[in-house]
PDB file of C-alpha atoms and ligand atoms in Angstrom:
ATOM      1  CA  UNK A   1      14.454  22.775   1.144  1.00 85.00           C
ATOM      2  CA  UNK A   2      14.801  19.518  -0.848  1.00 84.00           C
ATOM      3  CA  UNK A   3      12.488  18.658  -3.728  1.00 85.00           C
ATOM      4  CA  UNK A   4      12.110  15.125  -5.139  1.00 83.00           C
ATOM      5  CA  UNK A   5      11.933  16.246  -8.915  1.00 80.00           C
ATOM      6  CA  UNK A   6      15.390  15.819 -10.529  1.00 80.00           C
ATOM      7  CA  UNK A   7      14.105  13.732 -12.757  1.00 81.00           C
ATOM      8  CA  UNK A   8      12.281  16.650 -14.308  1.00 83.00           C
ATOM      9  CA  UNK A   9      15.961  18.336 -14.876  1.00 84.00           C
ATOM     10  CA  UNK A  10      17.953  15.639 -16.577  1.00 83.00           C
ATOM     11  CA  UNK A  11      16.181  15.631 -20.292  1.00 78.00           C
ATOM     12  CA  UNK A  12      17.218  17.336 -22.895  1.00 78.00           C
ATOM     13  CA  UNK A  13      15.114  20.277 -21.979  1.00 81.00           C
ATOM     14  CA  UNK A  14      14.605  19.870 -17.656  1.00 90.00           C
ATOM     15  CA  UNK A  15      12.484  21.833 -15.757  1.00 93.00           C
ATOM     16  CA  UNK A  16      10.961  22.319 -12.928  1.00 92.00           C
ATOM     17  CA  UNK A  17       8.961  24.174 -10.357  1.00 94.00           C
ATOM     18  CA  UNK A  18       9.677  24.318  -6.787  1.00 94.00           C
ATOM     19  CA  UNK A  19       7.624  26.438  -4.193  1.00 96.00           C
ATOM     20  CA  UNK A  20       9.314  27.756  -0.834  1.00 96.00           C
ATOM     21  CA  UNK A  21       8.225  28.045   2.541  1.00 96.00           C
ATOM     22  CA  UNK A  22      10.840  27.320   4.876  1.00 95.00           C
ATOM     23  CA  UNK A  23      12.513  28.743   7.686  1.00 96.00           C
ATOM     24  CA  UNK A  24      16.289  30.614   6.400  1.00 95.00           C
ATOM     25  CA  UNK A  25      18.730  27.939   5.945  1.00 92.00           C
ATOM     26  CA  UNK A  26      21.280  28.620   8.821  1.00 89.00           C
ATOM     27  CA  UNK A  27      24.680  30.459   7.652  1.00 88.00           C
ATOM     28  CA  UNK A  28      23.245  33.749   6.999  1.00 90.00           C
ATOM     29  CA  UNK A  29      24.809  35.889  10.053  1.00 90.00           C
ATOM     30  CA  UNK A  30      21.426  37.795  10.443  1.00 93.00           C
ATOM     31  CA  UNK A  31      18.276  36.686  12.501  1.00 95.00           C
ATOM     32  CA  UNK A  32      15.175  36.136  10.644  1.00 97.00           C
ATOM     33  CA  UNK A  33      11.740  37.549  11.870  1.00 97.00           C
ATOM     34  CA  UNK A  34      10.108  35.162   9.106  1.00 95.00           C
ATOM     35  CA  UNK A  35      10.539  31.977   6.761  1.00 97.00           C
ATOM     36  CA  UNK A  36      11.635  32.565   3.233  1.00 97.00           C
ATOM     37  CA  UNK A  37       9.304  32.223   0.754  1.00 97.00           C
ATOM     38  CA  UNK A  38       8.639  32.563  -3.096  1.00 97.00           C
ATOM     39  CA  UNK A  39       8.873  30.525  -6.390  1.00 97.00           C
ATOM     40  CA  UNK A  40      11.890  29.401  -8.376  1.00 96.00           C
ATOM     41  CA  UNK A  41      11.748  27.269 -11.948  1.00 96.00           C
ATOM     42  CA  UNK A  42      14.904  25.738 -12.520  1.00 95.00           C
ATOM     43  CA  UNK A  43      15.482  25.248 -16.521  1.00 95.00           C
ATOM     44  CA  UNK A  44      17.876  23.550 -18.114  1.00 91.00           C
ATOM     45  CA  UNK A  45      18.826  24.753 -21.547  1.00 87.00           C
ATOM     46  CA  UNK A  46      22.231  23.532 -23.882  1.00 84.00           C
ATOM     47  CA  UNK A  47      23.317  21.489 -20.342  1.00 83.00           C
ATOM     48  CA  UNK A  48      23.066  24.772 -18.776  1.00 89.00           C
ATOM     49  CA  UNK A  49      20.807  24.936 -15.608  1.00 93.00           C
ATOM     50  CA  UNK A  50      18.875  28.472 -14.447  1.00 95.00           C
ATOM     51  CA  UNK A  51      16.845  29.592 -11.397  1.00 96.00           C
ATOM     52  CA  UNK A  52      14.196  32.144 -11.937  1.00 97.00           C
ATOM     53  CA  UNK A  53      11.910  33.550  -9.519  1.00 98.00           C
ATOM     54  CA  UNK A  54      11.150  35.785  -6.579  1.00 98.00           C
ATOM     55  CA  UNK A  55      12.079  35.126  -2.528  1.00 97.00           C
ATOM     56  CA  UNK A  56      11.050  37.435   0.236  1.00 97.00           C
ATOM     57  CA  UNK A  57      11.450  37.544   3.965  1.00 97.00           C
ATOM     58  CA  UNK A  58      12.043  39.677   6.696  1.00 97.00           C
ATOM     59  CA  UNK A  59      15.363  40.326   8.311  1.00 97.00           C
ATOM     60  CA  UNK A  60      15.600  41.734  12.065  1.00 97.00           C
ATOM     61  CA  UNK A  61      18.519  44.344  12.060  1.00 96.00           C
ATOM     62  CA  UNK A  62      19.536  47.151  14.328  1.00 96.00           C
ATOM     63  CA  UNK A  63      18.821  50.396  13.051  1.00 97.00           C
ATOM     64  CA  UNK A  64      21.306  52.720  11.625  1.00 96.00           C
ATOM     65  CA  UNK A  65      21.332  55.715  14.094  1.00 95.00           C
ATOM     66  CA  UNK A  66      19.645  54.357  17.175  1.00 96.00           C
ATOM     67  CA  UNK A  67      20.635  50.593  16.912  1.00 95.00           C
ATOM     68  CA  UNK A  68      16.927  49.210  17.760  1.00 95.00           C
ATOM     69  CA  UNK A  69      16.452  46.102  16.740  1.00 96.00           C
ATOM     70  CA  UNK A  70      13.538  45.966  13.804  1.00 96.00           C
ATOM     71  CA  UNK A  71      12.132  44.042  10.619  1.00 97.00           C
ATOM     72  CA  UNK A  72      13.504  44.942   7.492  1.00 97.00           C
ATOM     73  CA  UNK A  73      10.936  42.963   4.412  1.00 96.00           C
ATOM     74  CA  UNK A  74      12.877  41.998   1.450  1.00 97.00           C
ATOM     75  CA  UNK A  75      11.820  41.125  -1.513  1.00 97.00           C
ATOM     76  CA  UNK A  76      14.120  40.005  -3.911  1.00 96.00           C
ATOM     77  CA  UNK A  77      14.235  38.804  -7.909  1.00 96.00           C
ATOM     78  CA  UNK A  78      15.921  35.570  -8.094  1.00 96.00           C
ATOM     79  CA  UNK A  79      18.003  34.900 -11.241  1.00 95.00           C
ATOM     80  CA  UNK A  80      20.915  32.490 -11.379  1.00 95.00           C
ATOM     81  CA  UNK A  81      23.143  29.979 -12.374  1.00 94.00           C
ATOM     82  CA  UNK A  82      23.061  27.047 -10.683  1.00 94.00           C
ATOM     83  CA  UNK A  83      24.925  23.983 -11.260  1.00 91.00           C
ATOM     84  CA  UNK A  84      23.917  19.918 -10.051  1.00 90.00           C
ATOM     85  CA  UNK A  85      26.399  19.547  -7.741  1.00 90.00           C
ATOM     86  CA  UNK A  86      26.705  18.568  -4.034  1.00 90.00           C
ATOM     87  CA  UNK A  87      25.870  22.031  -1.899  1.00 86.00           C
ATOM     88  CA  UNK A  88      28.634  22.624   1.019  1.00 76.00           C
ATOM     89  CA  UNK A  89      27.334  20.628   4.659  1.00 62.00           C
ATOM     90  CA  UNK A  90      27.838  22.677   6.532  1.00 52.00           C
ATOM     91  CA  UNK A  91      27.274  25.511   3.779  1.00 55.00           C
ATOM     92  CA  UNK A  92      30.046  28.068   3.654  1.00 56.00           C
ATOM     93  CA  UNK A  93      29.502  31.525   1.696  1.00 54.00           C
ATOM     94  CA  UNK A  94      32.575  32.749   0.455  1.00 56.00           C
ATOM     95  CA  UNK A  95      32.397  36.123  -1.119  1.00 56.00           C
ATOM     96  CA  UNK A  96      34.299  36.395  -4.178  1.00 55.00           C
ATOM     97  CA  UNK A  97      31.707  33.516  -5.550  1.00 57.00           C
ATOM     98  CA  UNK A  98      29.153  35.035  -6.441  1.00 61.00           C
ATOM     99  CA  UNK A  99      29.798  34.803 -10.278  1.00 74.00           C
ATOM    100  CA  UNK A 100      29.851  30.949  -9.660  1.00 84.00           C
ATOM    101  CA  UNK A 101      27.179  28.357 -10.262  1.00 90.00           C
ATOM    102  CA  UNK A 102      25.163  27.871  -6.898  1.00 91.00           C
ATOM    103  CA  UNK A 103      25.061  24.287  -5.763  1.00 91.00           C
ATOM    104  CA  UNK A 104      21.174  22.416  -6.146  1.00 92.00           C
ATOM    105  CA  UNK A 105      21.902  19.012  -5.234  1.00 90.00           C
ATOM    106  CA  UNK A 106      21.742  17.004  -1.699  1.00 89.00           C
ATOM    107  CA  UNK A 107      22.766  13.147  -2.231  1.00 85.00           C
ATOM    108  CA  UNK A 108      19.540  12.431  -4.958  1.00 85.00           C
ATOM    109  CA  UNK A 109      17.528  15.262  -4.250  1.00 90.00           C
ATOM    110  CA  UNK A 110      17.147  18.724  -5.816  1.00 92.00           C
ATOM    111  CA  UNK A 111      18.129  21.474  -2.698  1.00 93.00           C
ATOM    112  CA  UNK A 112      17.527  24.936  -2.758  1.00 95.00           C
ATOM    113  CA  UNK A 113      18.796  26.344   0.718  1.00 93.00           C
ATOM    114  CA  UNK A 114      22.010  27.011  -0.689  1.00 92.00           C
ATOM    115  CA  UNK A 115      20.609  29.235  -3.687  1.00 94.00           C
ATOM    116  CA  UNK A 116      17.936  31.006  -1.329  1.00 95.00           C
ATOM    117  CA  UNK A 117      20.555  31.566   1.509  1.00 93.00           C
ATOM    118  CA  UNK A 118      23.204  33.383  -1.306  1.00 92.00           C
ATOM    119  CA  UNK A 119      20.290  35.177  -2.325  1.00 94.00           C
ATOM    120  CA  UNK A 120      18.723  36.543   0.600  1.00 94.00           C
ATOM    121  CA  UNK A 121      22.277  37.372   2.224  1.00 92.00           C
ATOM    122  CA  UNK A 122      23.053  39.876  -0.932  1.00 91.00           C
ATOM    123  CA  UNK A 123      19.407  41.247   0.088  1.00 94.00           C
ATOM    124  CA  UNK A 124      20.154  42.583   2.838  1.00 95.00           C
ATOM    125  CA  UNK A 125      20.387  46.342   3.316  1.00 95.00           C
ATOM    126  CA  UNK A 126      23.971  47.663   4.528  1.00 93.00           C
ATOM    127  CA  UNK A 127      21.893  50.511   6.216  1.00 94.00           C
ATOM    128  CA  UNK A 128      18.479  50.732   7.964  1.00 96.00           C
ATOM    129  CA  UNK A 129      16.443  53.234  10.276  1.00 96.00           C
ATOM    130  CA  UNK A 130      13.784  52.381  12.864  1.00 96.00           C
ATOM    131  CA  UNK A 131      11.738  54.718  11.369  1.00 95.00           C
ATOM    132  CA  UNK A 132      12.327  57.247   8.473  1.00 94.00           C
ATOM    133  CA  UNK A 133      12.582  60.146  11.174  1.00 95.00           C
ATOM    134  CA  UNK A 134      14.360  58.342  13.745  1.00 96.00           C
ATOM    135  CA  UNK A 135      16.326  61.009  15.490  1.00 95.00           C
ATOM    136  CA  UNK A 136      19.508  59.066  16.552  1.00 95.00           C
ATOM    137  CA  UNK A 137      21.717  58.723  19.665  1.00 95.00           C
ATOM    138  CA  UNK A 138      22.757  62.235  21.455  1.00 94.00           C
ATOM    139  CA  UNK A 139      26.324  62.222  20.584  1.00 92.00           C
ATOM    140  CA  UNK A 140      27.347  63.873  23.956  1.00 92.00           C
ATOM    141  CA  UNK A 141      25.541  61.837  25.989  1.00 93.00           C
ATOM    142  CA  UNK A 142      24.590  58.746  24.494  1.00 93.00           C
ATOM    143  CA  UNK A 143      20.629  59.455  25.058  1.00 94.00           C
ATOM    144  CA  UNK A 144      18.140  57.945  22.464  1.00 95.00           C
ATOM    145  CA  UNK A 145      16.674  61.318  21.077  1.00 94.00           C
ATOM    146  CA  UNK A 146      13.375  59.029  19.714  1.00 94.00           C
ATOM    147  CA  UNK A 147      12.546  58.496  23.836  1.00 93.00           C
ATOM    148  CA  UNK A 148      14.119  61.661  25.518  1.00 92.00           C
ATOM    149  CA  UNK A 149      15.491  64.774  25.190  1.00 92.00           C
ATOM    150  CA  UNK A 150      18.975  65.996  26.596  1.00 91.00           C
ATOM    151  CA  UNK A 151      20.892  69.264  27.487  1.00 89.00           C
ATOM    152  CA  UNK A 152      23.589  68.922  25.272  1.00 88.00           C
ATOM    153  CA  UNK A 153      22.552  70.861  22.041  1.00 72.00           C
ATOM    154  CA  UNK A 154      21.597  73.585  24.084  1.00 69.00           C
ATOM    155  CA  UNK A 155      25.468  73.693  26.099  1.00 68.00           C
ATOM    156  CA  UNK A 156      27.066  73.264  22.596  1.00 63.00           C
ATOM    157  CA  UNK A 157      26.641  77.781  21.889  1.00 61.00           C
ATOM    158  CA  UNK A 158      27.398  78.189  18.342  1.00 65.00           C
ATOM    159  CA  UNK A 159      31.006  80.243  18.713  1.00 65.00           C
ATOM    160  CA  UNK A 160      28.937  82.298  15.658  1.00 69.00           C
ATOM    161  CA  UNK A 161      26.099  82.619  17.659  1.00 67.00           C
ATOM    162  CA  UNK A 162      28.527  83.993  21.300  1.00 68.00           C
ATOM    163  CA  UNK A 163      29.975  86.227  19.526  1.00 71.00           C
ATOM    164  CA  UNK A 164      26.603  87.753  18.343  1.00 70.00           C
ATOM    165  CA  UNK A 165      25.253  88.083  21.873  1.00 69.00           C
ATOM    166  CA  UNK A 166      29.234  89.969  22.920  1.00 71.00           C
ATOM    167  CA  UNK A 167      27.521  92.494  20.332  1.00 70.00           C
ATOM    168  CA  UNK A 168      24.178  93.009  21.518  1.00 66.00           C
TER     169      UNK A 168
HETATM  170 ZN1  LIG B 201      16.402  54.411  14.991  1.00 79.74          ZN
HETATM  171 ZN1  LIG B 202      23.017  64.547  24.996  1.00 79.74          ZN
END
């Protein structure tokens, strides 16, 4: 994700516009169903550089209750500090950071995979579902409840319920 315009950054007032369409830098822990893309301007006000935009993808993840893999689409509002300085190679995210200036520069280039891979890796959901009514795994027996039905609920008699059927 490198962009030949740091020249546009280092006036007085810098800025400039960079367009992405690349596949997820590496580093993220999560496999990508699509490439990341969006808009950021970088500006550069009183020697202190912003990045302002939008970034969406799609993240494959495994779904809350059932655990089938399936695309999660983010979209996400991009707005940070970032600071011209060497990015990490390999990149490392270290939580904890997050308050800190992202990283924009590769040798004499401007580099964004740093900034979009923070970004999309706080986009992720913690929690997903297949589907809104996915039914979950039979916690007896293991068996996806979405693909088949088991015998368990029906074995598990309410002790509220036996007690009932003593009466009648
Ligand atoms: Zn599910
Ligand atoms: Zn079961």
């Amino acid at each position: 994700m490198q962009y030949r315009l740091l020249g546009q950054l280092k006036g007085p007032r810098g800025y400039a516009f960079c367009e992405i369409n690349a596949p997820v830098p590496a580093g993220t822990g999560q496999e990508w169903a699509g490439p990341a893309r969006g808009i950021i301007e970088l500006e550069k006000s009183e020697e202190v550089y912003t990045a302002h935009g939008w970034l969406e993808s799609t993240v494959v993840m495994p779904c809350s209750r059932c655990l089938l893999p399936h695309q999660v689409p983010l979209h996400v509002e991009v707005d940070e500090r970032v600071v011209l300085e060497q990015i990490d190679e390999p990149a490392s995210f270290r939580e904890g950071e997050a308050d800190e200036p992202i990283p924009i520069l590769n040798s004499d280039a401007l580099d964004l995979s740093e900034l979009v891979r923070q970004v999309v890796i706080l986009a992720v959901p913690t929690r997903s579902l297949c589907q809104p009514e996915c039914r979950g795994l039979c916690p007896h027996c293991g068996v996806d409840l979405n693909r088949r039905t088991c015998a368990c609920a029906e074995q598990q008699v309410d002790p509220r319920l036996e007690v009932l059927r003593k009466l009648l």
